[in-house]
Coordinates of C-alpha atoms in Angstrom, one line a residue:
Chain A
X582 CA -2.7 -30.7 -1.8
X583 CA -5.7 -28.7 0.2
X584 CA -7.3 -26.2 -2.0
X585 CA -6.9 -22.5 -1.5
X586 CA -9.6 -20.9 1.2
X587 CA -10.7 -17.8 0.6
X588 CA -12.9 -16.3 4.0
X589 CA -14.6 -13.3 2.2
X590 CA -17.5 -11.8 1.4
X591 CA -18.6 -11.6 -2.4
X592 CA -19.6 -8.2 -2.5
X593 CA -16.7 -6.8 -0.5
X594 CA -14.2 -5.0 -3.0
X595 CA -11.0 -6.8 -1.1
X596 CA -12.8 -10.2 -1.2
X597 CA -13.6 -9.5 -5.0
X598 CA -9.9 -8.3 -5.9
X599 CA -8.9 -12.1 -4.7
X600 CA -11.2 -14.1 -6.7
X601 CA -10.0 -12.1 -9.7
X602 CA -6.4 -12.8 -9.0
X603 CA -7.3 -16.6 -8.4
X604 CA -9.2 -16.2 -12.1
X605 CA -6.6 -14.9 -13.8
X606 CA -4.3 -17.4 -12.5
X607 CA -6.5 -20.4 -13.1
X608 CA -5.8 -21.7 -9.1
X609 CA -8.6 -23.5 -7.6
X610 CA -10.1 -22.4 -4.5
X611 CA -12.7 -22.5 -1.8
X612 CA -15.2 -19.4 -0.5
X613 CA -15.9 -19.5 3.4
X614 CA -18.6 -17.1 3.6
X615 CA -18.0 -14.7 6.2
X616 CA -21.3 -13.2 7.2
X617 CA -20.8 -9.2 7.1
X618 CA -24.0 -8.3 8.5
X619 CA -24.1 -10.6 11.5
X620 CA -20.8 -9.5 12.1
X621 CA -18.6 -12.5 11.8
X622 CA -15.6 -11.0 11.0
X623 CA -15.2 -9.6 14.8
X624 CA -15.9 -13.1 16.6
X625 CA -12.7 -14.6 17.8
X626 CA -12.8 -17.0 14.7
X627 CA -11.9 -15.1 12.1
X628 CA -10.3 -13.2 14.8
X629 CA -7.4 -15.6 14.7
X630 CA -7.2 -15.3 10.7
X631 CA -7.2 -11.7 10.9
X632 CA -6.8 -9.3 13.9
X633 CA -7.9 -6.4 12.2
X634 CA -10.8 -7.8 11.7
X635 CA -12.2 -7.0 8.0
X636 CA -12.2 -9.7 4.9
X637 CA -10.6 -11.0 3.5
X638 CA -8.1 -14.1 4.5
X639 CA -6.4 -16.8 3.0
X640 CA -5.5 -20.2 4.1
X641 CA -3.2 -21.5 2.1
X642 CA -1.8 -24.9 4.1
X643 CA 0.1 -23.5 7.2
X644 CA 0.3 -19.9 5.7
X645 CA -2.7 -17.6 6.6
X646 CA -2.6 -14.5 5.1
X647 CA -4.8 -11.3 5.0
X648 CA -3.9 -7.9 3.1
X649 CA -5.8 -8.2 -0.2
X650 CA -2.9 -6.8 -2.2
X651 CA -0.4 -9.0 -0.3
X652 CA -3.0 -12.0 -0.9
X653 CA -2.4 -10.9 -4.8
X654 CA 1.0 -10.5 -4.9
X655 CA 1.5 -13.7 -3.3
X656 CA -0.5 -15.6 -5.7
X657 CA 0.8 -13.8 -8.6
X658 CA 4.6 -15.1 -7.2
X659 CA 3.3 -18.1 -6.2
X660 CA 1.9 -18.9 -9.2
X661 CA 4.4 -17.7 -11.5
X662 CA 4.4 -19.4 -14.8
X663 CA 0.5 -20.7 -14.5
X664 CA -2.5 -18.4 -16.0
X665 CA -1.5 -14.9 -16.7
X666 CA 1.7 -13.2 -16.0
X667 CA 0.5 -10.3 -13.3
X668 CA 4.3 -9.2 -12.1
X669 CA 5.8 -8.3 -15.3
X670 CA 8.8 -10.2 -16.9
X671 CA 11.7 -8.7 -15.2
X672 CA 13.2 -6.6 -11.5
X673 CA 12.2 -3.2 -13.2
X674 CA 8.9 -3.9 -14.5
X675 CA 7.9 -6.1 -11.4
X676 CA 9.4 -2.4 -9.9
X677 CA 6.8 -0.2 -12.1
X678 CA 3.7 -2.6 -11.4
X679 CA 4.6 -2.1 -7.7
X680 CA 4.8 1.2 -8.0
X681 CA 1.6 1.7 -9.7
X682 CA -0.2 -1.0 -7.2
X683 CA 1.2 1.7 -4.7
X684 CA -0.4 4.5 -6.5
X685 CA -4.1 2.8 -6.2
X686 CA -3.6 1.6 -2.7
X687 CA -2.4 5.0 -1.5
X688 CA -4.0 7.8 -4.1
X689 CA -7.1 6.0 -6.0
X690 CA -8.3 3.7 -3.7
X691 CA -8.8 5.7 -0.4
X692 CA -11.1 8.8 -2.7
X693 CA -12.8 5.8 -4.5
X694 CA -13.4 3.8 -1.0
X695 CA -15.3 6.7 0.1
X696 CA -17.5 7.6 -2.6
X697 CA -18.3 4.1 -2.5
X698 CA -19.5 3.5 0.8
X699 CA -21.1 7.0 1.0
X700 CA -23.1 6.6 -2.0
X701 CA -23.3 2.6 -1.8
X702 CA -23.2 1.4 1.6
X703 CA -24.5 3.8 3.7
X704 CA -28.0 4.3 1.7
X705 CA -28.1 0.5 2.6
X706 CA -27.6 0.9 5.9
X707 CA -30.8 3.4 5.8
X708 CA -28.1 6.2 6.5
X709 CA -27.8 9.6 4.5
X710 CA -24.8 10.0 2.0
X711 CA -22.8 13.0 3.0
X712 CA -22.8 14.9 -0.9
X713 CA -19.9 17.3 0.5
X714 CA -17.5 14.2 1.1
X715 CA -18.4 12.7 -1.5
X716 CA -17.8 16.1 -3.5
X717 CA -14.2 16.5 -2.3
X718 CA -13.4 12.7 -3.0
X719 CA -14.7 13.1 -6.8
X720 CA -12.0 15.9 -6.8
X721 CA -9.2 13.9 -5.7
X722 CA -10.5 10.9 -8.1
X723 CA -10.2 13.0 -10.6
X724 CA -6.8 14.3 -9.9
X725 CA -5.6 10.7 -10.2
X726 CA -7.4 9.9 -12.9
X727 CA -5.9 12.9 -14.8
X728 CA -2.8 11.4 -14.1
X729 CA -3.8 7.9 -15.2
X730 CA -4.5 9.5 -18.6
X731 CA -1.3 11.0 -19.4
X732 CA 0.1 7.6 -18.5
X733 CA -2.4 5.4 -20.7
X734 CA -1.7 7.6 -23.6
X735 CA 1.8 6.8 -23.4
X736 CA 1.5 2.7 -22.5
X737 CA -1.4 0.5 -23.0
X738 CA -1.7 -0.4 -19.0
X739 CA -0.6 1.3 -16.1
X740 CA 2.6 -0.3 -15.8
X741 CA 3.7 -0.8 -19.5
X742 CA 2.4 -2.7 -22.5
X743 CA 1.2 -5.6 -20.2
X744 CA -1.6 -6.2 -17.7
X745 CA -0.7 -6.8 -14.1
X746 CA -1.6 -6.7 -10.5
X747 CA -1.5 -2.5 -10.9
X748 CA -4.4 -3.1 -13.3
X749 CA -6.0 -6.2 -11.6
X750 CA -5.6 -3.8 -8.2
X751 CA -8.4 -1.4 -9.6
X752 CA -10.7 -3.4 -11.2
X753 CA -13.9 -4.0 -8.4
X754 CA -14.0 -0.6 -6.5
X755 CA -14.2 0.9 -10.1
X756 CA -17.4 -1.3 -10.8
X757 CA -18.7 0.0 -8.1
X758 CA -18.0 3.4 -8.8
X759 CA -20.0 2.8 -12.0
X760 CA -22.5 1.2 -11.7
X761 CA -23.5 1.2 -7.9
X762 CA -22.8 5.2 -7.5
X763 CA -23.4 6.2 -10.7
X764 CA -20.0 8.0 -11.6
X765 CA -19.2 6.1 -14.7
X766 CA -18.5 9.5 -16.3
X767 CA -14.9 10.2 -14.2
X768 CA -14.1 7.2 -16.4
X769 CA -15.6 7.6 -19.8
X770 CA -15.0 11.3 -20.2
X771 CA -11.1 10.2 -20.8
X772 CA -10.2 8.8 -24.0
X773 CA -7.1 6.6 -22.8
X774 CA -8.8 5.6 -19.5
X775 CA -12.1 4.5 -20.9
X776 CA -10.2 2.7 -23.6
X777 CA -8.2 1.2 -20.6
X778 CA -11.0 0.4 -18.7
X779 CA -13.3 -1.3 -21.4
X780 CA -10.2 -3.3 -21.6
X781 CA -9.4 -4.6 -18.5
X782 CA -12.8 -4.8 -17.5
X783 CA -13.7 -7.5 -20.4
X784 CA -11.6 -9.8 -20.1
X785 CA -12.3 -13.2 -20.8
X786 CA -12.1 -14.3 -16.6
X787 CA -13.9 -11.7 -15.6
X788 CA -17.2 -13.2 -17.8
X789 CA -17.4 -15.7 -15.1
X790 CA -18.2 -13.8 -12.3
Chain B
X519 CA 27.8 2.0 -13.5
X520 CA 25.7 5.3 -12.7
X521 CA 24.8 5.6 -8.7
X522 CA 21.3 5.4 -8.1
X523 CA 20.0 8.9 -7.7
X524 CA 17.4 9.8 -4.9
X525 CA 15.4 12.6 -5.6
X526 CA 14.2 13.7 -2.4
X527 CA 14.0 16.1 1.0
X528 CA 16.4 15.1 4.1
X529 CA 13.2 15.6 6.4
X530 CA 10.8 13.8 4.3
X531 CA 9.6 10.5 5.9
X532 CA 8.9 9.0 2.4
X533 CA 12.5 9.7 1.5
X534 CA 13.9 8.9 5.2
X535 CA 12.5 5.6 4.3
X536 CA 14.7 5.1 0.6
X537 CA 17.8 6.2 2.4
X538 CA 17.3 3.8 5.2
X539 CA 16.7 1.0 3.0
X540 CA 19.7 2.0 0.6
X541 CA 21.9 2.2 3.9
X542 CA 20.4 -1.7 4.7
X543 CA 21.4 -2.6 1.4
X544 CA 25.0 -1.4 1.5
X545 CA 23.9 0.6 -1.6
X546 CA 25.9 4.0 -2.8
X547 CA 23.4 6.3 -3.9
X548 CA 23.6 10.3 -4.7
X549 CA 21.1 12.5 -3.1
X550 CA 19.6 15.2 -5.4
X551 CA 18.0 17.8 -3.1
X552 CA 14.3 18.9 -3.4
X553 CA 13.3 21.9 -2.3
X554 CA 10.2 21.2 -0.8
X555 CA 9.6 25.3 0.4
X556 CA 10.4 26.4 -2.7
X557 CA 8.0 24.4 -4.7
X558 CA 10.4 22.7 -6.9
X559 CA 8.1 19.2 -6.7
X560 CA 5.5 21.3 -8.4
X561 CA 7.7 22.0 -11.0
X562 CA 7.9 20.1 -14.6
X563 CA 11.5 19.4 -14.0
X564 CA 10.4 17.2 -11.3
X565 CA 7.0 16.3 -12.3
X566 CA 8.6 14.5 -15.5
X567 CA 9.6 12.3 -12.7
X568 CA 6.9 12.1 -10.9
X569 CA 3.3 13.7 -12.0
X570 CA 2.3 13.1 -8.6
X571 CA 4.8 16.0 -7.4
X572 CA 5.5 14.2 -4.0
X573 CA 9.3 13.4 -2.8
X574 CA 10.8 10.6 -3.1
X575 CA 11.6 9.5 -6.7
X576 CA 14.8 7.5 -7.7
X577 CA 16.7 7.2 -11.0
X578 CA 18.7 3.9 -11.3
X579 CA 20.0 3.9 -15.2
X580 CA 16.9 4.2 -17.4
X581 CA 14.6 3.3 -14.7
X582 CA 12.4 6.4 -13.2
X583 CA 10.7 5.2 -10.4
X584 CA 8.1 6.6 -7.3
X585 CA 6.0 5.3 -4.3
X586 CA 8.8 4.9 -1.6
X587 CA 7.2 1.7 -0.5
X588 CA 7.6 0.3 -4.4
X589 CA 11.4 1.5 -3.9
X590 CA 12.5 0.0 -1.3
X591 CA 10.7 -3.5 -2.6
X592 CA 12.8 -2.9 -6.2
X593 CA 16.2 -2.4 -4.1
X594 CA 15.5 -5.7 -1.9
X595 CA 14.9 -7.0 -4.5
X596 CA 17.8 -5.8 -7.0
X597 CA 20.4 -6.5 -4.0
X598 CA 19.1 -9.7 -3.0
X599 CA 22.3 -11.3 -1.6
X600 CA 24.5 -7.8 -0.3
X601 CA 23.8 -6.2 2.9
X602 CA 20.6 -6.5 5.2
X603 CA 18.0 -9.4 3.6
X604 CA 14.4 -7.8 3.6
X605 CA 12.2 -9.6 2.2
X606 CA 12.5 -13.0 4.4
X607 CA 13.6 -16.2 2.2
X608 CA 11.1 -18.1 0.5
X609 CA 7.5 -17.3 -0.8
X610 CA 5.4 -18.0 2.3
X611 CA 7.9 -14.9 4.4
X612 CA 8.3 -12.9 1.4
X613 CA 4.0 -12.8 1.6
X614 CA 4.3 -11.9 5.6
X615 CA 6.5 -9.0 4.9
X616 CA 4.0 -7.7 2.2
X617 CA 1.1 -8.0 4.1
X618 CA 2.6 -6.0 7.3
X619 CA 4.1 -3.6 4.4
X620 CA 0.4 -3.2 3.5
X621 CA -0.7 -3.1 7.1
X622 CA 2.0 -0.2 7.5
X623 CA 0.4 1.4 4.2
X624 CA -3.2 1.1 4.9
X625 CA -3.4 1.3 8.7
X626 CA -0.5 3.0 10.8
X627 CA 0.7 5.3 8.2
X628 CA -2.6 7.1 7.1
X629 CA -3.3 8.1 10.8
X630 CA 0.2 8.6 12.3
X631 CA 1.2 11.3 8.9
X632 CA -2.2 12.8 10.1
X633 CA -0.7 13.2 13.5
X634 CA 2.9 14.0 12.2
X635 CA 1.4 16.8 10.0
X636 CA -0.8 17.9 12.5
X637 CA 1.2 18.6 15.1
X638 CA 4.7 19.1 13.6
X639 CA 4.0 20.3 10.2
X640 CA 1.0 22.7 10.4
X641 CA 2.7 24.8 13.6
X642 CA 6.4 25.4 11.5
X643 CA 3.7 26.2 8.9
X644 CA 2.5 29.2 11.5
X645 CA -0.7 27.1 11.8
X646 CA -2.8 25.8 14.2
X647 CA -3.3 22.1 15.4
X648 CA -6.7 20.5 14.9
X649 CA -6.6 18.5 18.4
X650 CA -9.8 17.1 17.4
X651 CA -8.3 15.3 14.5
X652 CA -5.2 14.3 16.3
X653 CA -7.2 12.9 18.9
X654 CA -9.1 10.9 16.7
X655 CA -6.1 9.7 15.1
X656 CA -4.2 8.7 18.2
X657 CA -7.1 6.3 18.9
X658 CA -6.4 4.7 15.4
X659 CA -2.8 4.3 15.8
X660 CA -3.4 2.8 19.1
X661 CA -5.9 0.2 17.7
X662 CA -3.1 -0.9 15.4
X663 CA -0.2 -1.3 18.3
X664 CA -2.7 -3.2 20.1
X665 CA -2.4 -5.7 17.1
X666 CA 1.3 -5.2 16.8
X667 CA 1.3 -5.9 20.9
X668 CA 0.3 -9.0 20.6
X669 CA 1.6 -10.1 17.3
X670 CA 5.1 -9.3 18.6
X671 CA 4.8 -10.9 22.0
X672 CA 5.3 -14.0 19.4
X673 CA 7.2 -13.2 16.8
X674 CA 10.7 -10.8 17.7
X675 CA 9.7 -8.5 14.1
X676 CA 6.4 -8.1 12.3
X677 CA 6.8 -10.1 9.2
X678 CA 8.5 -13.2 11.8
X679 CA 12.0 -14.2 13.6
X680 CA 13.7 -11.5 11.0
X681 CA 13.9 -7.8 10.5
X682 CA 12.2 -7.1 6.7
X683 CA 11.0 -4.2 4.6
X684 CA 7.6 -4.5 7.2
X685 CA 9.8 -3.6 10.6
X686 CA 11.9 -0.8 8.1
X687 CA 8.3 1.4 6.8
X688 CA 8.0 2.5 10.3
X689 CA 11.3 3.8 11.0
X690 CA 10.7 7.3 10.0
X691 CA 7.2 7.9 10.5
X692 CA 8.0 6.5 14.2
X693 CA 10.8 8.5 15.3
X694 CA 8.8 11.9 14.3
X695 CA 6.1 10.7 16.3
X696 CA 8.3 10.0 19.5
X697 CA 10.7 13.0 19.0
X698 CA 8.8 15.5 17.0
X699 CA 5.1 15.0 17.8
X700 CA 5.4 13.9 21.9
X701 CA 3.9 10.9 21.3
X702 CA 6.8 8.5 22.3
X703 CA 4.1 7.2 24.8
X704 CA 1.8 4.8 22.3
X705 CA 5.4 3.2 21.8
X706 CA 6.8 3.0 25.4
X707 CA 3.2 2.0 26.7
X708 CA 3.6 -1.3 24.9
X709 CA 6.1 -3.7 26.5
X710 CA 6.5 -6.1 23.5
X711 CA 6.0 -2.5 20.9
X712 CA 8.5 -0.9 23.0
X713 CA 11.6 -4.0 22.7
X714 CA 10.7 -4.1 18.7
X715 CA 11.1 -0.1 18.5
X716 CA 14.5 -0.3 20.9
X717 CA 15.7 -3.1 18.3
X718 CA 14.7 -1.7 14.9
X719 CA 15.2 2.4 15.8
X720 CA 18.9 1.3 17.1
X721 CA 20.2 -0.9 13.9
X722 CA 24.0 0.1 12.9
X723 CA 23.1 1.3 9.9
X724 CA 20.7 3.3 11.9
X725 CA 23.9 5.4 13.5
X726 CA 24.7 7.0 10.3
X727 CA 22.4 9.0 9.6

């Protein structure tokens, strides 16, 4: 059988939150380097992998799929049984890791997104970071994160006493936010989260990257 | 058995969504009326439901659950087998439907709500519309139905040959943005757009409400 192919980018967040998954559940796989910066991921090749244009895809025999968190989900089903168990162990706690992969993709990820390519990317680009967006998306961060530690004080992750995709789901823009923008401290100024955190952020696959 | 108990707002689109999906589903459910202008989401009665004080959440026996787009996955999933199948039928169409779900999450919704808000919420509100921002946004959503355009010139619904959880997200969202905001044109522009909304906005189950 043809080995998974990942066309990504290893610094891109989306591209990142794949490998992880592919770690955690031990599948083989293949990087295409998609070159970012010469803008590869808008000429009609990768085009035809993905029409929105942005990494990353998979190929995965005749299915070719894009979405990071549907790339995840998909392997985590897929895989079911091999390497760790990211879906939970029954209907309602594969409902509460949905529901918390929900919460990042709709309230955590679009504030950290921002702060990351404002403080990250567009000093990079020799551009100027706006402080004032970056302001009000520490704000709304911070909400969530507030939330987050009411949760982790009642449950070990965010969807129950087990790790899963919800966890898995928040794992590279949070690196960033650390240590490439230098807010480590929305994290380590609450107790549960930074416990949480130190956690999921050491484990044993991740050494490898 | 208890009914499943939707806490929620008749006009919210995130709660439009869970009672369109329960209707699919041939599922009795109880609606359990939030009211939004009086600011009973804010409220702890309601945020012991959901800290993130936003409509819908759903009680199904011991199970509290939010996210509308984690809902509707845990009842297509519960009622595999009764009423409407959303989720196609094996892994490689279940991983379609998620990643147009996500597409629906990450790229139509955030700029068609802006719109929806914009120029249907903000004037009840005795506001005024920014028609900068829904300028800008108008341009986003019609960088995605250029995608849908073309994916669905060949395949009859997003996720493939089948209506799934994908086609259903943009129900609500949709039909404000045709009858509420004036903005049926982005739909009716788009010959192969325009047959999928005809098909999925005029479903049986549709009729009820």
């Amino acid at each position: 059988m043809a080995m998974i192919k990942v066309h990504g980018h290893h610094l891109s967040t989306a591209t990142r939150l794949v490998l992880c998954c592919l770690e955690e559940k031990q599948v083989d796989y293949e990087l295409a380097f998609v070159d970012l910066s010469a803008g590869d991921h808008k000429q009609p090749q990768y085009l035809a992998l993905n029409p929105f244009g942005v990494v990353p895809s998979i190929q995965d025999g005749d299915l070719t799929l894009f979405e990071s968190r549907a790339v995840i989900k998909y392997l985590a089903t897929k895989y079911r049984g091999q390497g760790t168990e990211l879906l939970g162990n029954n209907v309602s706690e594969q409902a509460l890791v949905d529901q918390w992969c929900e919460v990042e993709g709709q309230s955590f990820n679009p504030p950290a997104s921002t702060i990351l390519f404002q403080t990250f990317v567009v000093p990079i680009k020799g551009g100027r970071t706006d402080e004032a967006v970056v302001k009000m998306n520490v704000e709304k961060v911070v909400k969530v994160l507030d939330i987050y530690e009411e949760r982790l004080s009642k449950s070990k992750y965010l969807a129950g006493d087990f790790f899963s995709l919800a966890d898995l789901q928040h794992l590279p823009c949070t690196e960033y936010l650390i240590n490439g923008c230098g807010k480590g401290d929305v994290i380590s100024s609450r107790k549960h989260v930074k416990a949480w955190w130190k956690d999921i952020s050491s484990r044993p696959v991740e050494e490898s990257h």
